[in-house]
C-alpha angles and dihedrals in degrees: 000000000000107000126177102170146002097260123111092251098039097103140067094247094057092044091051091047090052088052089053089050090052090051091051117095113261093247092053098048096090089050092053091052092047092047092049091052091046092053089067091057089053090063098060093123097032136064110276108232115235093233093053090045090053090052090048092052090050091048092049090049090055091053090048091049089067095049127088107278093018123141118233117252116269108283094225106029101030123081119296097201123079117267129218121239105294099174091104087068095063095110091046090050092050092050091048093050090049088055093049091057095043122086132280089052121132092202091053089050092050092052091047090053091049092061090231099090091119091060093046092047090050089056091048089048089052089055091047092052091054094045097046106083089206092055100041106142112257094017118114113242 
């Protein structure tokens, strides 16, 4: 996997997945995001492949981008085409991110080997904080 940063779109896998999302018909885009997030849940007892995990992080970041406090998708590596409302997928995105950072996860292992897992985990935690309605920045808990 070609990776140039810790962000959700800073790798070849996420950029390719965003291209696939752009190529998907407008009415099927929400389904692709939902299905990508669901694939992580299907691996609870198996090793989560790094490519799938990268797609899941990108999908979760797109959901978070539409939530209060969310950061817009990367202008070059994120999707170019308009997205439907994805905020109804917040719980799915949280569950999928939890799976990405739980062993066995090949992406987690790769970040641990890189020595920068703490930076990557901080970025995942930032996404989680935006996605979790209880932890939305500025909102009383």
